[in-house]
Structure formats: C-alpha cells, structure tokens
XYZ file of C-alpha atoms in Angstrom:
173
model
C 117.078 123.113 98.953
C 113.656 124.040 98.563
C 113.434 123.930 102.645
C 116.704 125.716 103.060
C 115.565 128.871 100.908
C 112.302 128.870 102.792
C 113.915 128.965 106.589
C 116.403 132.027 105.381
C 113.277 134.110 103.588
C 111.216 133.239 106.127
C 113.742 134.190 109.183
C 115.241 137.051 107.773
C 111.607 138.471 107.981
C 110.260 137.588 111.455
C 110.601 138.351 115.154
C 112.097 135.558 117.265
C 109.037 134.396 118.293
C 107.985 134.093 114.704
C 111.387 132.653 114.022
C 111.045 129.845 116.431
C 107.954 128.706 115.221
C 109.109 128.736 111.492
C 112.292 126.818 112.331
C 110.086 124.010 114.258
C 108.490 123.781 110.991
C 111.156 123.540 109.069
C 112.950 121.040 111.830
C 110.134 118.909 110.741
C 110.420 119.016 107.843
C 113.954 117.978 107.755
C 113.428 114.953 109.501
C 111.060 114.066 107.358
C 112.843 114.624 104.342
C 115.375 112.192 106.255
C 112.745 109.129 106.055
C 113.560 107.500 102.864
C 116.945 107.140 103.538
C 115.973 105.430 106.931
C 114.207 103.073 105.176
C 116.080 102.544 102.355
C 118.723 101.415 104.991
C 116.489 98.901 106.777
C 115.987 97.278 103.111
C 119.410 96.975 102.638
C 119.892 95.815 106.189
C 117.232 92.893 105.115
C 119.137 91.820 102.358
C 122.541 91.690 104.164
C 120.972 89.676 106.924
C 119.781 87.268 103.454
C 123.155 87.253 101.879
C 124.584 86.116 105.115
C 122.530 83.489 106.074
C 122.833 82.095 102.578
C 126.499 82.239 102.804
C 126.169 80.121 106.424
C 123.625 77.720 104.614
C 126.950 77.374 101.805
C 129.546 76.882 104.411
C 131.521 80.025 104.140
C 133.610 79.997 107.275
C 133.803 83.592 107.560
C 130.245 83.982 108.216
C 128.878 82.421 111.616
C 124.935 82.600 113.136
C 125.917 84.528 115.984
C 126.794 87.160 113.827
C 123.625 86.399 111.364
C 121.498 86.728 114.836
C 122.778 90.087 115.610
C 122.200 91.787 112.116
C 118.596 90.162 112.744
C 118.843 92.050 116.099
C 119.706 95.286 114.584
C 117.307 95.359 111.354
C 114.225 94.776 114.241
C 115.480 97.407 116.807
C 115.972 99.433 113.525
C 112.304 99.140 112.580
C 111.020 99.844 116.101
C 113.279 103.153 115.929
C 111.538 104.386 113.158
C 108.447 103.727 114.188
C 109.288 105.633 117.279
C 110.542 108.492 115.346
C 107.247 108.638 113.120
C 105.422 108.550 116.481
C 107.460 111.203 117.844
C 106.290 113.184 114.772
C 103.175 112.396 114.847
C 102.599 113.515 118.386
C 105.122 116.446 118.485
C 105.596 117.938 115.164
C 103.024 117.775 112.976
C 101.203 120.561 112.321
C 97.847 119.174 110.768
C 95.628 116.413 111.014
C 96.580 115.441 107.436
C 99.953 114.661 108.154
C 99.269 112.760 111.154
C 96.847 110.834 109.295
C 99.521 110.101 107.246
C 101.794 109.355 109.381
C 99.825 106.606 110.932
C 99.297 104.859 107.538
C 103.004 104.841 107.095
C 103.334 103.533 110.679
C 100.581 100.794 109.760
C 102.928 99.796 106.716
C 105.818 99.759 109.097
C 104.405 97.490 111.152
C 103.074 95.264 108.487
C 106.855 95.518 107.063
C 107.799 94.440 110.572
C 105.374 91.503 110.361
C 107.369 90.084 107.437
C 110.863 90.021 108.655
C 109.814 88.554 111.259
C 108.446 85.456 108.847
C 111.664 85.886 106.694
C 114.224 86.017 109.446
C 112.688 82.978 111.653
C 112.022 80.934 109.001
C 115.817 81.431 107.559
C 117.387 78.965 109.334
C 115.546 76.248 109.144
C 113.844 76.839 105.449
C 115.582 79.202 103.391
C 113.894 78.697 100.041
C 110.451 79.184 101.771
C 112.207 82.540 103.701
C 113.004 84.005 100.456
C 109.530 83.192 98.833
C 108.784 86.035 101.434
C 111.021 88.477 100.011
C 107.942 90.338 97.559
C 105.842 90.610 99.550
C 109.179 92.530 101.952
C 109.380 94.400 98.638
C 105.970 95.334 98.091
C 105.707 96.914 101.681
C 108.849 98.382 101.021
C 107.112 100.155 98.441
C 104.033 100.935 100.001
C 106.403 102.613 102.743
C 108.809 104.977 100.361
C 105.234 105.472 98.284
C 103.561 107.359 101.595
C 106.265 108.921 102.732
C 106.729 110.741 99.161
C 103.521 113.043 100.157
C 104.339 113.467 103.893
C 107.428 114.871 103.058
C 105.492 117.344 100.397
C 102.402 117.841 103.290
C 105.273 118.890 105.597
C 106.775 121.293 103.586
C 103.219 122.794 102.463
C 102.706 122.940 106.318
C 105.719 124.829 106.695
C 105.404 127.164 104.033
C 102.098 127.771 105.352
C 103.335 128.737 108.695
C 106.304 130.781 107.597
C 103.674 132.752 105.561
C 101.240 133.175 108.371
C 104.213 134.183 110.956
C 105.333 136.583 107.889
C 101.715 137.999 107.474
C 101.830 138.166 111.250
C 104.573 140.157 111.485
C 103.593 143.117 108.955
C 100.621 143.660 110.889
C-alpha cells in the first residue's frame, strides 16, 4: 500500500522523464516486496518433496519416485530462479550499494539453503531418518533468508522514496 500511494503522489507530480524513473523504482520495489512469498514457496516445496518420499518409504501406492524425482527437480530449478532474479536485481535495479550488498548476503544464504537440499534430497532415499536430521538446519537458513530480505524490502522502498523525492524536487526547479 505504502508503495502504491507513493507511485500515484509521486507521478501525479512529475514529467515523464521523472515518471519513468520513479516507476523503475517502484518496479523494484514490487518485486522485492514479492520475495518472501517466493521463498516461502520453496519451503513448502521442501516439505512436499519430504511428505512424499516418506509416503514411498510407507508404501503408499499413489506416490511413486519418478514423481518424488521431479518435485526434487522443481524445488532446485526453483532455487536457481531466485537466485537469478536477486541477481537480476542486483545488477539492474538497485539503486544503492546498500541494497546490493544486501542482496548478495541473501544470495549467499540462498546458496547455502541450496547446499542443504541438496544433502536432504540425496540422502532421502537411501537414509531418511538421517535426511530429516537435516531439516533445522533447512529451517534455520530459511530463516536467515526471510530475516534479510525483511530490510531489503524496507532499503528498497527508502530508495524509492528517495528518488521520487529527488525527481519531485527536480521538477519544481
């Protein structure tokens, strides 16, 4: 909401050129504000790739590995789509060195998060008890993740604010 409000003050009192640069900062800040949902979904992805493979290890038909190995398949390309998006970010979007410093650090956890299913999801098969010993330290750089991306998503907005301001102050002159 907060974002929202900004863009329409901000645009209703700026030339185009002014509005385009507001609205890249606001873009940003969007997608941002998108992040914890992104990862809240690859921790629920982890834990449905879990609940399956228990089920297999319990002999429900309905569950087979094939279809175990492809949710594994998805949660990983999942992870290496958001790092690419926080790259993307990173390299395109942000606005100050803070944020990209920031940024890294949450792409540092990400790969550390990475790291882990990886140990969880090949040890599954063949040790499940010793998979799931894994599963807090998953949670702990779960976390770390949503507990960085918190102040990105307020730097962003700052940043953005910031801008509109400037491009404002610009304008008047």
């Amino acid at each position: 909401i907060i974002i929202s409000v900004l863009a329409v003050i901000a645009l209703t009192q700026n030339s185009n050129d002014n509005r385009i640069e507001i609205l890249k900062g606001v873009s940003t800040a969007l997608t941002v504000n998108e992040m914890p949902g992104e990862i809240e979904k690859l921790n629920t992805k982890m834990y449905q790739v879990l609940t399956n493979q228990a089920s297999l290890n319990a002999g429900n038909d309905s569950m087979d590995s094939v279809k175990v190995q492809k949710q594994i398949e998805d949660l990983k390309q999942s992870i290496v789509v958001l790092i690419d998006r926080f790259e993307d970010i990173k390299q395109n979007k942000a606005r100050s060195e803070v944020v990209r410093n920031q940024i890294q650090e949450i792409q540092d956890q990400l790969n550390i998060y990475q790291e882990i299913v990886d140990v969880i999801t090949s040890m599954m098969e063949i040790d499940f008890t010793s998979a799931v010993s894994f599963v807090p330290r998953f949670e702990k750089a779960y976390s770390e993740i949503i507990g960085k991306v918190i102040p990105v998503i307020d730097s962003v907005v700052k940043d953005a604010k910031n801008n509109a301001e400037e491009q404002s102050k610009k304008n008047t002159k």
